Amino acid sequence: MKLVTHTLLPKGHKFNVRKLIFFANIALLFLIVYTSIPFAQGFLNVAESKKVNIATVYNPEMIQDAESHWFDLYNRVRGVKIGFVGDIMLDRGVEFSVKKYGKGDTGFPFENIRDEMQSYDLLFGNLEGPISDKGSNHGSIYSFRMNPKNAEELRDSNFSVLSIANNHAGDWGIEALTDTLDRLNRVGITSVGVGYDRKGAYRPKVLTLSDGTMVAFIAMSEFSQHIKAGDNNPGIAIIEKSELLDSIEEAEAIADITVVSFHYGYEYEPLPNKFQEDISKFAIDSGADIVIGHHPHVLQPVIQYKDGYIAYSLGNFIFDQSFSEETMEGGILEAIIMDKKITNVSLRRTVQNEMFQVNFKEESR
């Protein structure tokens, strides 16, 4: 990157050693930030744990006009970080643990990684079931309904957007489903893959990042045809190629980056099936930049396909499936965005403890 030297010592200004030392320190700071981003297998490993504010390094009064210039330059080098997680289910064993070990604090499952979660400009997950106190049980022993207080907790844990397009969305009926949409909307979380009618369910939802990048989200499920949204009834978006193509085209017309979320595949399988592979590649071929998968409840491969990325399954982020190590593990897919493009992705593995609290697996860093 070329530095414009005349901005440091303008023509006609008297040479001043103190000024030179000051600006040399600023340049050194930039150099340290730039060179501290290690390269690994051709990708930038930029999964930092915390954001750095240049104003905490130098006195803001000392920086004055130079601060904004170098801070913008630093952000361009660093990029904007967004995160994606898999399945989130806060009922059943998780709720029991919150009451017994967390003294009723709904933030208990997140408390060990809360600071890291706050470091993302945007955080996405798949919400496995309604957040509501309404409706009636339409499912089975595997029917979930989460405490309404969890809506605010998910917002406070930095979730910006949640997919509702999954096989548990209708566990407590349409009343609980629409109540979930209302509650998430009231706390400022965008729900995707669901709507009060078909158009709303398939419509891309666009969020703007701190650097101005516009990111569109699309979500669809392979399962639960019985709660598919209709022209005049609420429901979820079911995977159909024609609908997917239309949604991606709409997203591409208004956003810089398109994210497609699929609830698909076989449970507890470590590898994607043919349908997962085919529909994911179809999404990338149609213009999507990244595909995020969930439902298998275990981690599956993350690959680069052409100019896009596919995470076939991010496993369980929070889910009370303690019967195996694999179902207690998951991952946060971190994507770095520079100049309104995804420049790097990396998987940071997570694991739940016996109280269903999420932690990072340090060996994955």
Short mmCIF file of C-alpha atoms in Angstrom, two decimals:
data_model
loop_
_atom_site.label_atom_id
_atom_site.label_comp_id
_atom_site.label_asym_id
_atom_site.label_seq_id
_atom_site.Cartn_x
_atom_site.Cartn_y
_atom_site.Cartn_z
CA MET A 1 0.00 0.00 0.00
CA LYS A 2 1.46 3.36 -1.06
CA LEU A 3 1.67 6.06 1.60
CA VAL A 4 1.16 9.63 0.39
CA THR A 5 4.12 11.40 1.96
CA HIS A 6 2.97 14.94 1.27
CA THR A 7 0.12 14.49 3.78
CA LEU A 8 2.76 14.06 6.50
CA LEU A 9 5.01 17.01 5.61
CA PRO A 10 3.04 19.52 3.53
CA LYS A 11 4.96 21.78 1.23
CA GLY A 12 6.00 25.06 2.85
CA HIS A 13 5.80 23.78 6.43
CA LYS A 14 8.86 24.14 8.59
CA PHE A 15 10.58 20.85 9.48
CA ASN A 16 9.67 19.89 13.05
CA VAL A 17 11.30 16.90 14.77
CA ARG A 18 8.47 16.38 17.25
CA LYS A 19 5.89 16.26 14.47
CA LEU A 20 8.06 13.85 12.53
CA ILE A 21 8.35 11.54 15.55
CA PHE A 22 4.59 11.70 16.15
CA PHE A 23 3.69 10.79 12.58
CA ALA A 24 6.40 8.14 12.50
CA ASN A 25 4.72 6.53 15.50
CA ILE A 26 1.38 6.59 13.71
CA ALA A 27 2.96 4.96 10.66
CA LEU A 28 4.59 2.36 12.88
CA LEU A 29 1.22 1.57 14.46
CA PHE A 30 -0.28 1.02 11.03
CA LEU A 31 2.65 -1.18 10.02
CA ILE A 32 2.29 -3.30 13.17
CA VAL A 33 -1.45 -3.76 12.58
CA TYR A 34 -0.91 -4.64 8.93
CA THR A 35 1.92 -7.10 9.45
CA SER A 36 0.33 -8.73 12.50
CA ILE A 37 -2.31 -10.38 10.34
CA PRO A 38 -0.71 -13.81 9.78
CA PHE A 39 -1.08 -15.72 6.55
CA ALA A 40 -2.07 -19.39 6.63
CA GLN A 41 -2.56 -21.51 3.51
CA GLY A 42 -3.22 -18.50 1.39
CA PHE A 43 -5.90 -17.04 3.62
CA LEU A 44 -5.71 -14.16 6.09
CA ASN A 45 -6.32 -15.44 9.59
CA VAL A 46 -8.17 -12.48 10.97
CA ALA A 47 -10.21 -14.08 13.72
CA GLU A 48 -9.23 -11.53 16.37
CA SER A 49 -10.83 -11.79 19.76
CA LYS A 50 -11.41 -8.08 20.35
CA LYS A 51 -11.76 -4.87 18.39
CA VAL A 52 -9.02 -2.29 18.78
CA ASN A 53 -9.76 1.41 18.91
CA ILE A 54 -6.81 3.61 18.00
CA ALA A 55 -8.13 6.19 20.47
CA THR A 56 -7.16 3.80 23.28
CA VAL A 57 -3.56 3.72 22.04
CA TYR A 58 -3.00 7.48 21.69
CA ASN A 59 -4.57 10.40 23.46
CA PRO A 60 -7.42 11.62 21.19
CA GLU A 61 -6.36 15.24 21.77
CA MET A 62 -2.89 14.38 20.53
CA ILE A 63 -4.18 12.71 17.41
CA GLN A 64 -6.59 15.49 16.44
CA ASP A 65 -7.19 15.57 12.69
CA ALA A 66 -4.86 12.65 11.98
CA GLU A 67 -7.01 10.28 14.06
CA SER A 68 -9.87 9.90 11.62
CA HIS A 69 -7.51 9.39 8.67
CA TRP A 70 -5.53 6.61 10.33
CA PHE A 71 -8.57 5.00 11.93
CA ASP A 72 -10.23 4.71 8.51
CA LEU A 73 -7.01 3.32 7.06
CA TYR A 74 -6.77 0.81 9.91
CA ASN A 75 -10.37 -0.36 9.33
CA ARG A 76 -9.70 -0.88 5.64
CA VAL A 77 -6.75 -3.12 6.49
CA ARG A 78 -8.55 -4.94 9.28
CA GLY A 79 -11.90 -5.42 7.57
CA VAL A 80 -15.31 -5.98 9.10
CA LYS A 81 -15.94 -9.30 10.85
CA ILE A 82 -19.29 -11.11 10.78
CA GLY A 83 -20.13 -14.46 12.35
CA PHE A 84 -22.45 -17.40 11.68
CA VAL A 85 -23.46 -20.16 14.09
CA GLY A 86 -25.60 -23.28 13.77
CA ASP A 87 -28.50 -24.53 15.86
CA ILE A 88 -29.73 -22.59 18.90
CA MET A 89 -32.24 -24.29 21.21
CA LEU A 90 -32.82 -22.81 24.66
CA ASP A 91 -35.62 -25.06 25.93
CA ARG A 92 -35.60 -28.40 27.76
CA GLY A 93 -32.18 -29.25 29.25
CA VAL A 94 -30.76 -25.80 28.51
CA GLU A 95 -33.58 -24.08 30.38
CA PHE A 96 -33.18 -26.54 33.27
CA SER A 97 -29.47 -25.68 33.46
CA VAL A 98 -30.21 -21.95 33.38
CA LYS A 99 -32.55 -22.33 36.35
CA LYS A 100 -30.35 -24.71 38.36
CA TYR A 101 -26.85 -23.40 37.69
CA GLY A 102 -27.45 -19.93 36.28
CA LYS A 103 -30.00 -18.80 38.89
CA GLY A 104 -32.46 -17.99 36.14
CA ASP A 105 -30.11 -15.75 34.17
CA THR A 106 -30.92 -16.34 30.49
CA GLY A 107 -27.42 -15.15 29.61
CA PHE A 108 -25.86 -18.11 31.44
CA PRO A 109 -25.28 -20.23 28.27
CA PHE A 110 -23.37 -17.37 26.60
CA GLU A 111 -21.41 -15.90 29.51
CA ASN A 112 -18.06 -17.60 28.74
CA ILE A 113 -17.86 -16.18 25.21
CA ARG A 114 -19.98 -13.04 25.49
CA ASP A 115 -17.06 -10.67 24.87
CA GLU A 116 -16.11 -12.57 21.72
CA MET A 117 -19.70 -12.54 20.49
CA GLN A 118 -19.78 -8.77 20.89
CA SER A 119 -16.77 -8.46 18.57
CA TYR A 120 -18.82 -9.27 15.46
CA ASP A 121 -20.34 -6.52 13.36
CA LEU A 122 -23.18 -8.95 12.67
CA LEU A 123 -24.03 -12.38 14.12
CA PHE A 124 -26.37 -14.96 12.54
CA GLY A 125 -27.85 -18.20 13.89
CA ASN A 126 -30.62 -20.76 13.37
CA LEU A 127 -33.35 -20.58 16.02
CA GLU A 128 -34.70 -24.11 16.57
CA GLY A 129 -38.23 -23.43 17.73
CA PRO A 130 -40.51 -20.57 18.74
CA ILE A 131 -39.79 -18.00 21.43
CA SER A 132 -43.26 -17.62 22.85
CA ASP A 133 -45.72 -18.35 25.64
CA LYS A 134 -48.56 -18.89 23.18
CA GLY A 135 -49.86 -21.75 21.06
CA SER A 136 -50.35 -25.45 21.73
CA ASN A 137 -47.98 -28.37 21.28
CA HIS A 138 -48.25 -29.63 17.69
CA GLY A 139 -45.16 -31.76 17.79
CA SER A 140 -43.89 -34.71 19.81
CA ILE A 141 -41.45 -35.27 22.66
CA TYR A 142 -39.03 -33.31 20.47
CA SER A 143 -41.21 -30.20 20.47
CA PHE A 144 -39.59 -26.98 21.66
CA ARG A 145 -40.84 -23.62 22.92
CA MET A 146 -38.43 -21.14 24.47
CA ASN A 147 -38.91 -18.63 27.27
CA PRO A 148 -39.92 -15.22 25.83
CA LYS A 149 -37.12 -13.60 27.85
CA ASN A 150 -34.68 -15.24 25.44
CA ALA A 151 -35.58 -12.76 22.70
CA GLU A 152 -33.91 -9.94 24.59
CA GLU A 153 -31.07 -12.22 25.63
CA LEU A 154 -30.27 -13.13 22.03
CA ARG A 155 -30.26 -9.45 21.13
CA ASP A 156 -27.99 -8.63 24.07
CA SER A 157 -25.69 -11.46 22.95
CA ASN A 158 -25.31 -9.58 19.65
CA PHE A 159 -27.48 -11.67 17.34
CA SER A 160 -28.68 -9.45 14.51
CA VAL A 161 -30.49 -11.99 12.34
CA LEU A 162 -31.98 -15.44 12.97
CA SER A 163 -33.29 -18.05 10.57
CA ILE A 164 -36.68 -19.47 11.52
CA ALA A 165 -36.90 -21.78 8.48
CA ASN A 166 -36.54 -25.18 10.14
CA ASN A 167 -38.47 -28.27 11.22
CA HIS A 168 -39.19 -26.92 14.73
CA ALA A 169 -40.69 -23.59 13.69
CA GLY A 170 -44.23 -24.99 13.93
CA ASP A 171 -43.84 -27.06 17.09
CA TRP A 172 -46.41 -24.94 18.93
CA GLY A 173 -48.51 -23.90 15.95
CA ILE A 174 -48.87 -20.79 13.84
CA GLU A 175 -49.86 -18.64 16.81
CA ALA A 176 -46.51 -19.27 18.51
CA LEU A 177 -44.70 -18.82 15.21
CA THR A 178 -46.15 -15.38 14.51
CA ASP A 179 -45.65 -14.43 18.15
CA THR A 180 -41.96 -15.27 17.69
CA LEU A 181 -41.77 -12.94 14.69
CA ASP A 182 -43.40 -10.17 16.70
CA ARG A 183 -41.10 -10.62 19.69
CA LEU A 184 -37.93 -10.70 17.61
CA ASN A 185 -39.04 -7.63 15.70
CA ARG A 186 -39.72 -5.72 18.93
CA VAL A 187 -36.21 -6.36 20.27
CA GLY A 188 -34.56 -5.49 16.95
CA ILE A 189 -33.63 -8.94 15.63
CA THR A 190 -34.31 -9.64 11.96
CA SER A 191 -36.03 -12.96 11.28
CA VAL A 192 -35.51 -14.62 7.91
CA GLY A 193 -37.06 -17.57 6.09
CA VAL A 194 -40.43 -16.85 7.67
CA GLY A 195 -43.23 -14.41 7.05
CA TYR A 196 -46.89 -13.56 7.36
CA ASP A 197 -47.29 -14.76 3.77
CA ARG A 198 -45.27 -16.41 0.99
CA LYS A 199 -43.70 -13.18 -0.26
CA GLY A 200 -42.54 -12.27 3.21
CA ALA A 201 -41.06 -15.70 3.85
CA TYR A 202 -39.01 -15.77 0.65
CA ARG A 203 -38.08 -12.09 0.62
CA PRO A 204 -34.38 -11.36 1.31
CA LYS A 205 -33.71 -9.35 4.44
CA VAL A 206 -30.95 -6.75 4.09
CA LEU A 207 -28.74 -5.44 6.91
CA THR A 208 -26.09 -2.72 6.60
CA LEU A 209 -22.70 -3.20 8.27
CA SER A 210 -20.69 -0.46 9.96
CA ASP A 211 -18.61 0.08 6.80
CA GLY A 212 -21.71 0.51 4.63
CA THR A 213 -21.68 -3.00 3.16
CA MET A 214 -25.21 -4.28 2.51
CA VAL A 215 -25.71 -7.98 3.32
CA ALA A 216 -28.83 -9.85 2.17
CA PHE A 217 -30.07 -12.96 4.00
CA ILE A 218 -32.22 -15.72 2.53
CA ALA A 219 -33.30 -18.80 4.51
CA MET A 220 -35.14 -21.97 3.45
CA SER A 221 -35.88 -25.39 4.93
CA GLU A 222 -35.92 -28.84 3.35
CA PHE A 223 -38.48 -29.92 5.94
CA SER A 224 -41.95 -29.08 7.34
CA GLN A 225 -44.06 -28.62 4.25
CA HIS A 226 -47.09 -28.43 6.54
CA ILE A 227 -46.09 -24.96 7.72
CA LYS A 228 -45.03 -23.59 4.34
CA ALA A 229 -46.09 -19.97 3.94
CA GLY A 230 -48.91 -19.38 1.48
CA ASP A 231 -50.29 -16.40 -0.38
CA ASN A 232 -52.54 -15.55 2.56
CA ASN A 233 -51.13 -17.49 5.49
CA PRO A 234 -48.00 -17.29 7.66
CA GLY A 235 -45.29 -19.89 7.54
CA ILE A 236 -41.72 -20.68 6.54
CA ALA A 237 -39.85 -20.78 3.24
CA ILE A 238 -39.39 -24.30 1.83
CA ILE A 239 -36.48 -25.04 -0.52
CA GLU A 240 -37.58 -24.74 -4.14
CA LYS A 241 -35.12 -23.92 -6.90
CA SER A 242 -37.41 -21.43 -8.62
CA GLU A 243 -38.08 -19.54 -5.38
CA LEU A 244 -34.39 -19.66 -4.48
CA LEU A 245 -33.36 -18.24 -7.83
CA ASP A 246 -35.90 -15.43 -7.56
CA SER A 247 -34.77 -14.59 -4.02
CA ILE A 248 -31.10 -14.51 -4.97
CA GLU A 249 -31.79 -12.29 -7.98
CA GLU A 250 -33.73 -9.89 -5.75
CA ALA A 251 -30.92 -9.88 -3.20
CA GLU A 252 -28.23 -9.31 -5.81
CA ALA A 253 -30.08 -6.26 -7.08
CA ILE A 254 -29.96 -4.47 -3.74
CA ALA A 255 -27.07 -5.91 -1.70
CA ASP A 256 -23.30 -6.28 -1.92
CA ILE A 257 -23.18 -9.75 -0.35
CA THR A 258 -25.81 -12.51 -0.42
CA VAL A 259 -26.02 -15.13 2.34
CA VAL A 260 -28.21 -18.21 1.88
CA SER A 261 -29.14 -20.34 4.89
CA PHE A 262 -30.39 -23.91 4.41
CA HIS A 263 -31.92 -26.26 6.97
CA TYR A 264 -31.18 -29.59 5.29
CA GLY A 265 -29.35 -32.90 5.36
CA TYR A 266 -29.31 -35.99 7.57
CA GLU A 267 -28.99 -35.73 11.33
CA TYR A 268 -25.70 -36.78 12.94
CA GLU A 269 -23.94 -37.43 9.63
CA PRO A 270 -20.40 -35.97 9.36
CA LEU A 271 -20.61 -35.48 5.59
CA PRO A 272 -23.18 -33.72 3.40
CA ASN A 273 -25.53 -35.74 1.24
CA LYS A 274 -26.05 -35.22 -2.47
CA PHE A 275 -29.01 -32.88 -2.02
CA GLN A 276 -26.99 -30.64 0.28
CA GLU A 277 -24.15 -30.49 -2.21
CA ASP A 278 -26.37 -29.89 -5.23
CA ILE A 279 -28.59 -27.15 -3.78
CA SER A 280 -25.65 -25.38 -2.12
CA LYS A 281 -23.67 -25.25 -5.35
CA PHE A 282 -26.79 -24.17 -7.21
CA ALA A 283 -27.10 -21.24 -4.79
CA ILE A 284 -23.48 -20.18 -5.39
CA ASP A 285 -23.85 -20.63 -9.15
CA SER A 286 -26.95 -18.42 -8.99
CA GLY A 287 -25.10 -15.56 -7.31
CA ALA A 288 -24.93 -16.29 -3.56
CA ASP A 289 -21.63 -15.50 -1.87
CA ILE A 290 -21.88 -17.85 1.09
CA VAL A 291 -24.12 -20.76 2.13
CA ILE A 292 -24.72 -21.57 5.80
CA GLY A 293 -26.14 -24.99 6.66
CA HIS A 294 -27.72 -26.48 9.77
CA HIS A 295 -29.88 -29.42 10.94
CA PRO A 296 -27.35 -32.32 11.09
CA HIS A 297 -26.42 -31.22 14.67
CA VAL A 298 -22.77 -32.03 13.98
CA LEU A 299 -20.04 -30.20 12.12
CA GLN A 300 -19.71 -30.87 8.41
CA PRO A 301 -17.06 -29.57 5.97
CA VAL A 302 -16.56 -25.92 5.08
CA ILE A 303 -15.39 -25.53 1.49
CA GLN A 304 -14.65 -22.89 -1.08
CA TYR A 305 -16.66 -23.44 -4.24
CA LYS A 306 -15.75 -21.19 -7.16
CA ASP A 307 -15.94 -17.63 -5.77
CA GLY A 308 -18.19 -18.60 -2.87
CA TYR A 309 -18.10 -20.51 0.40
CA ILE A 310 -20.24 -23.36 1.71
CA ALA A 311 -20.53 -24.44 5.35
CA TYR A 312 -22.65 -27.58 5.08
CA SER A 313 -23.38 -27.70 8.82
CA LEU A 314 -22.12 -25.60 11.71
CA GLY A 315 -23.35 -28.11 14.27
CA ASN A 316 -24.95 -27.22 17.59
CA PHE A 317 -24.15 -23.83 19.04
CA ILE A 318 -26.43 -24.34 22.04
CA PHE A 319 -28.46 -27.55 22.20
CA ASP A 320 -28.95 -30.11 24.97
CA GLN A 321 -27.80 -33.15 22.96
CA SER A 322 -25.21 -34.36 25.43
CA PHE A 323 -25.24 -37.98 24.24
CA SER A 324 -22.08 -37.54 22.13
CA GLU A 325 -19.02 -35.32 21.83
CA GLU A 326 -19.95 -34.49 18.25
CA THR A 327 -23.37 -33.08 19.18
CA MET A 328 -21.84 -30.95 21.93
CA GLU A 329 -19.53 -29.27 19.43
CA GLY A 330 -20.14 -26.62 16.84
CA GLY A 331 -18.42 -23.69 15.25
CA ILE A 332 -18.59 -20.00 14.48
CA LEU A 333 -17.83 -19.30 10.85
CA GLU A 334 -16.06 -15.96 10.72
CA ALA A 335 -16.07 -13.95 7.50
CA ILE A 336 -13.94 -10.89 6.88
CA ILE A 337 -15.34 -8.24 4.57
CA MET A 338 -13.14 -5.67 2.84
CA ASP A 339 -14.26 -3.31 0.11
CA LYS A 340 -17.75 -4.86 0.32
CA LYS A 341 -16.49 -8.36 -0.53
CA ILE A 342 -15.79 -11.49 1.50
CA THR A 343 -12.00 -11.83 1.51
CA ASN A 344 -11.56 -14.66 3.99
CA VAL A 345 -13.49 -17.21 6.03
CA SER A 346 -12.32 -19.31 8.97
CA LEU A 347 -14.01 -21.74 11.33
CA ARG A 348 -13.63 -21.27 15.05
CA ARG A 349 -14.72 -24.42 16.88
CA THR A 350 -16.94 -24.29 19.95
CA VAL A 351 -17.90 -26.82 22.61
CA GLN A 352 -20.58 -26.88 25.29
CA ASN A 353 -19.79 -27.92 28.83
CA GLU A 354 -22.02 -30.15 30.98
CA MET A 355 -24.14 -27.10 31.91
CA PHE A 356 -24.67 -26.21 28.22
CA GLN A 357 -22.45 -23.16 28.29
CA VAL A 358 -20.62 -22.40 25.07
CA ASN A 359 -16.81 -22.19 25.10
CA PHE A 360 -14.17 -21.93 22.41
CA LYS A 361 -11.95 -24.93 21.75
CA GLU A 362 -8.55 -23.27 22.13
CA GLU A 363 -6.79 -25.77 19.90
CA SER A 364 -8.88 -24.55 16.99
CA ARG A 365 -7.34 -21.05 17.04
#
